[in-house]
Amino acid sequence: MKKLIFAILILLLLIGLSFYSRINANNLPALKEASYYQKLDSKTVQCQLCPRRCVITDTKTGFCGVRENRDGVLYTLVYGKPCSVHIDPIEKKPLFHVLPKSFSFSIATVGCNLRCKFCQNWEISQARPGEVRAYNLTPRQIVEEAKKSGSRSIAYTYTEPTIFYEYMLDIAKLTKEEGLLNVMHSAGHINEEPLRELCKYLDAANIDLKGFSQKYYGELTLGNLDSVLQTLKILKQEGVWIEITNLILPGLNDDPQMIKEMCVWIKDNLGDEVPLHFSRFWPMYKLTNLSPTPVETIQKAKQIAMDVGLKYVYIGNVPGDPAETTYCPKCKKPIIIRKGYSIEEINIKDGQCIFCYQKIPGIWK
Ligand code: SF4
């Protein structure tokens, strides 16, 4: 009898352990060899994915925390492990000239190659694999779920898509086959070779141009302005639809001269039809000591951009502002009327303003 009870107890323990391990399997980092790295001497590798080019010794991870050297082989720890999966209006990316009023199946993993003091998603961007609950979803499953949801695109967003590059690329290849769009919201810190490979599958990108001085980038983000500018130029060369977001922080990157120089650079290098989104800062993460950006500051920035000659300038995080709407640059009539993320009216047909037939740039079908 004692033996029987003992056996039952062991059996229950094994069942419990199996259940526990299945639940926690979601928190275990997957292992897939990373692309874009070089083997150096004595089990040391150098990652070539982003401009940091981390030299990583055995058992250590790079700056982003999601690429690990194991015995001289670099692995991505987040392949198939999205921590955020949501169905968002594409306007939330923000992408205002891409399939308006459609949904975008949006994913992110933990990790980031920047350290922005104002990050809105720091709980996941600054987390490490295992610290945040993650799903197990293969690229095929992501695409199937996106189709089931009625989304017309898959968005790589919330954290920094560069650092889950292998996962994003495999999903993007399948997405193309299924006729959905691939869109990305990124801070643009990625090296040329992986970016050009990604561009074969990427339809649109919103790139954060966080400020227009290296001093600002260095102090507030630990990033590099030149890397972002190079990314923007490559996206343009490769024919990817670009929109730009500039988050304005009071007293830190709101200098009118700096904003003007940024707008001139955009016009000269990317053209006057690139939509520019000025976004209002709300106290966040390590900058809760700051006040929200005054609305007048954002409106002044918009006027500077319009004076430079940019045709599509928007204001974000100011609900109800008329600058959420797209106006035809020729007849000045509203052609996409927005209230927050909802679309009230679309007056574009076949890529043209319905009032004056002006061609409006973007991806409309
Ligand atoms: S992707 Fe990560 S590991 Fe690779 S260079 Fe950039 S920060 Fe370093």
mmCIF file with all atom_site columns, C-alpha atoms and ligand atoms in Angstrom, residues 34-37 46-56 61-68 74-75 112-115 162-165 189-191, ligand 1:
data_model
loop_
_atom_site.group_PDB
_atom_site.id
_atom_site.type_symbol
_atom_site.label_atom_id
_atom_site.label_alt_id
_atom_site.label_comp_id
_atom_site.label_asym_id
_atom_site.label_entity_id
_atom_site.label_seq_id
_atom_site.pdbx_PDB_ins_code
_atom_site.Cartn_x
_atom_site.Cartn_y
_atom_site.Cartn_z
_atom_site.occupancy
_atom_site.B_iso_or_equiv
_atom_site.pdbx_formal_charge
_atom_site.auth_seq_id
_atom_site.auth_comp_id
_atom_site.auth_asym_id
_atom_site.auth_atom_id
_atom_site.pdbx_PDB_model_num
ATOM   1  C  CA  . ALA A 1 34  ? 22.097 35.158 -35.465 1.00 0.00 ? 34  ALA A CA  1
ATOM   2  C  CA  . SER A 1 35  ? 22.882 36.556 -38.869 1.00 0.00 ? 35  SER A CA  1
ATOM   3  C  CA  . TYR A 1 36  ? 25.399 39.336 -39.466 1.00 0.00 ? 36  TYR A CA  1
ATOM   4  C  CA  . TYR A 1 37  ? 28.252 38.612 -37.088 1.00 0.00 ? 37  TYR A CA  1
ATOM   5  C  CA  . GLN A 1 46  ? 31.490 40.803 -33.221 1.00 0.00 ? 46  GLN A CA  1
ATOM   6  C  CA  . CYS A 1 47  ? 27.869 41.528 -34.049 1.00 0.00 ? 47  CYS A CA  1
ATOM   7  C  CA  . GLN A 1 48  ? 27.447 43.449 -37.316 1.00 0.00 ? 48  GLN A CA  1
ATOM   8  C  CA  . LEU A 1 49  ? 23.714 44.066 -37.160 1.00 0.00 ? 49  LEU A CA  1
ATOM   9  C  CA  . CYS A 1 50  ? 23.691 47.592 -35.797 1.00 0.00 ? 50  CYS A CA  1
ATOM   10 C  CA  . PRO A 1 51  ? 26.211 50.435 -35.580 1.00 0.00 ? 51  PRO A CA  1
ATOM   11 C  CA  . ARG A 1 52  ? 27.280 49.446 -32.061 1.00 0.00 ? 52  ARG A CA  1
ATOM   12 C  CA  . ARG A 1 53  ? 29.154 46.454 -33.526 1.00 0.00 ? 53  ARG A CA  1
ATOM   13 C  CA  . CYS A 1 54  ? 29.375 44.865 -30.065 1.00 0.00 ? 54  CYS A CA  1
ATOM   14 C  CA  . VAL A 1 55  ? 32.361 42.651 -29.386 1.00 0.00 ? 55  VAL A CA  1
ATOM   15 C  CA  . ILE A 1 56  ? 30.860 39.825 -27.317 1.00 0.00 ? 56  ILE A CA  1
ATOM   16 C  CA  . THR A 1 61  ? 25.129 39.298 -24.565 1.00 0.00 ? 61  THR A CA  1
ATOM   17 C  CA  . GLY A 1 62  ? 25.437 42.469 -26.635 1.00 0.00 ? 62  GLY A CA  1
ATOM   18 C  CA  . PHE A 1 63  ? 24.211 45.918 -25.622 1.00 0.00 ? 63  PHE A CA  1
ATOM   19 C  CA  . CYS A 1 64  ? 20.647 45.081 -26.699 1.00 0.00 ? 64  CYS A CA  1
ATOM   20 C  CA  . GLY A 1 65  ? 20.567 42.094 -24.328 1.00 0.00 ? 65  GLY A CA  1
ATOM   21 C  CA  . VAL A 1 66  ? 19.051 39.694 -26.846 1.00 0.00 ? 66  VAL A CA  1
ATOM   22 C  CA  . ARG A 1 67  ? 22.062 38.422 -28.814 1.00 0.00 ? 67  ARG A CA  1
ATOM   23 C  CA  . GLU A 1 68  ? 24.221 36.005 -26.879 1.00 0.00 ? 68  GLU A CA  1
ATOM   24 C  CA  . LEU A 1 74  ? 26.084 34.247 -31.689 1.00 0.00 ? 74  LEU A CA  1
ATOM   25 C  CA  . TYR A 1 75  ? 22.431 33.446 -31.077 1.00 0.00 ? 75  TYR A CA  1
ATOM   26 C  CA  . CYS A 1 112 ? 16.531 47.616 -27.674 1.00 0.00 ? 112 CYS A CA  1
ATOM   27 C  CA  . ASN A 1 113 ? 19.840 48.974 -28.926 1.00 0.00 ? 113 ASN A CA  1
ATOM   28 C  CA  . LEU A 1 114 ? 19.123 52.458 -27.526 1.00 0.00 ? 114 LEU A CA  1
ATOM   29 C  CA  . ARG A 1 115 ? 18.531 53.847 -24.027 1.00 0.00 ? 115 ARG A CA  1
ATOM   30 C  CA  . THR A 1 162 ? 16.353 45.828 -35.539 1.00 0.00 ? 162 THR A CA  1
ATOM   31 C  CA  . ILE A 1 163 ? 17.155 43.663 -32.546 1.00 0.00 ? 163 ILE A CA  1
ATOM   32 C  CA  . PHE A 1 164 ? 14.659 40.952 -33.552 1.00 0.00 ? 164 PHE A CA  1
ATOM   33 C  CA  . TYR A 1 165 ? 15.917 41.141 -37.126 1.00 0.00 ? 165 TYR A CA  1
ATOM   34 C  CA  . HIS A 1 189 ? 19.959 52.120 -35.887 1.00 0.00 ? 189 HIS A CA  1
ATOM   35 C  CA  . ILE A 1 190 ? 20.818 49.312 -38.268 1.00 0.00 ? 190 ILE A CA  1
ATOM   36 C  CA  . ASN A 1 191 ? 23.780 48.656 -40.548 1.00 0.00 ? 191 ASN A CA  1
HETATM 37 S  S1  . SF4 B 2 .   ? 22.219 44.292 -32.471 1.00 0.00 ? 1   SF4 B S1  1
HETATM 38 FE FE1 . SF4 B 2 .   ? 22.667 44.159 -30.271 1.00 0.00 ? 1   SF4 B FE1 1
HETATM 39 S  S2  . SF4 B 2 .   ? 24.477 42.845 -30.121 1.00 0.00 ? 1   SF4 B S2  1
HETATM 40 FE FE2 . SF4 B 2 .   ? 24.317 43.506 -32.254 1.00 0.00 ? 1   SF4 B FE2 1
HETATM 41 S  S3  . SF4 B 2 .   ? 25.646 45.308 -32.377 1.00 0.00 ? 1   SF4 B S3  1
HETATM 42 FE FE3 . SF4 B 2 .   ? 23.577 46.035 -31.981 1.00 0.00 ? 1   SF4 B FE3 1
HETATM 43 S  S4  . SF4 B 2 .   ? 23.407 46.211 -29.741 1.00 0.00 ? 1   SF4 B S4  1
HETATM 44 FE FE4 . SF4 B 2 .   ? 25.211 44.978 -30.192 1.00 0.00 ? 1   SF4 B FE4 1
#
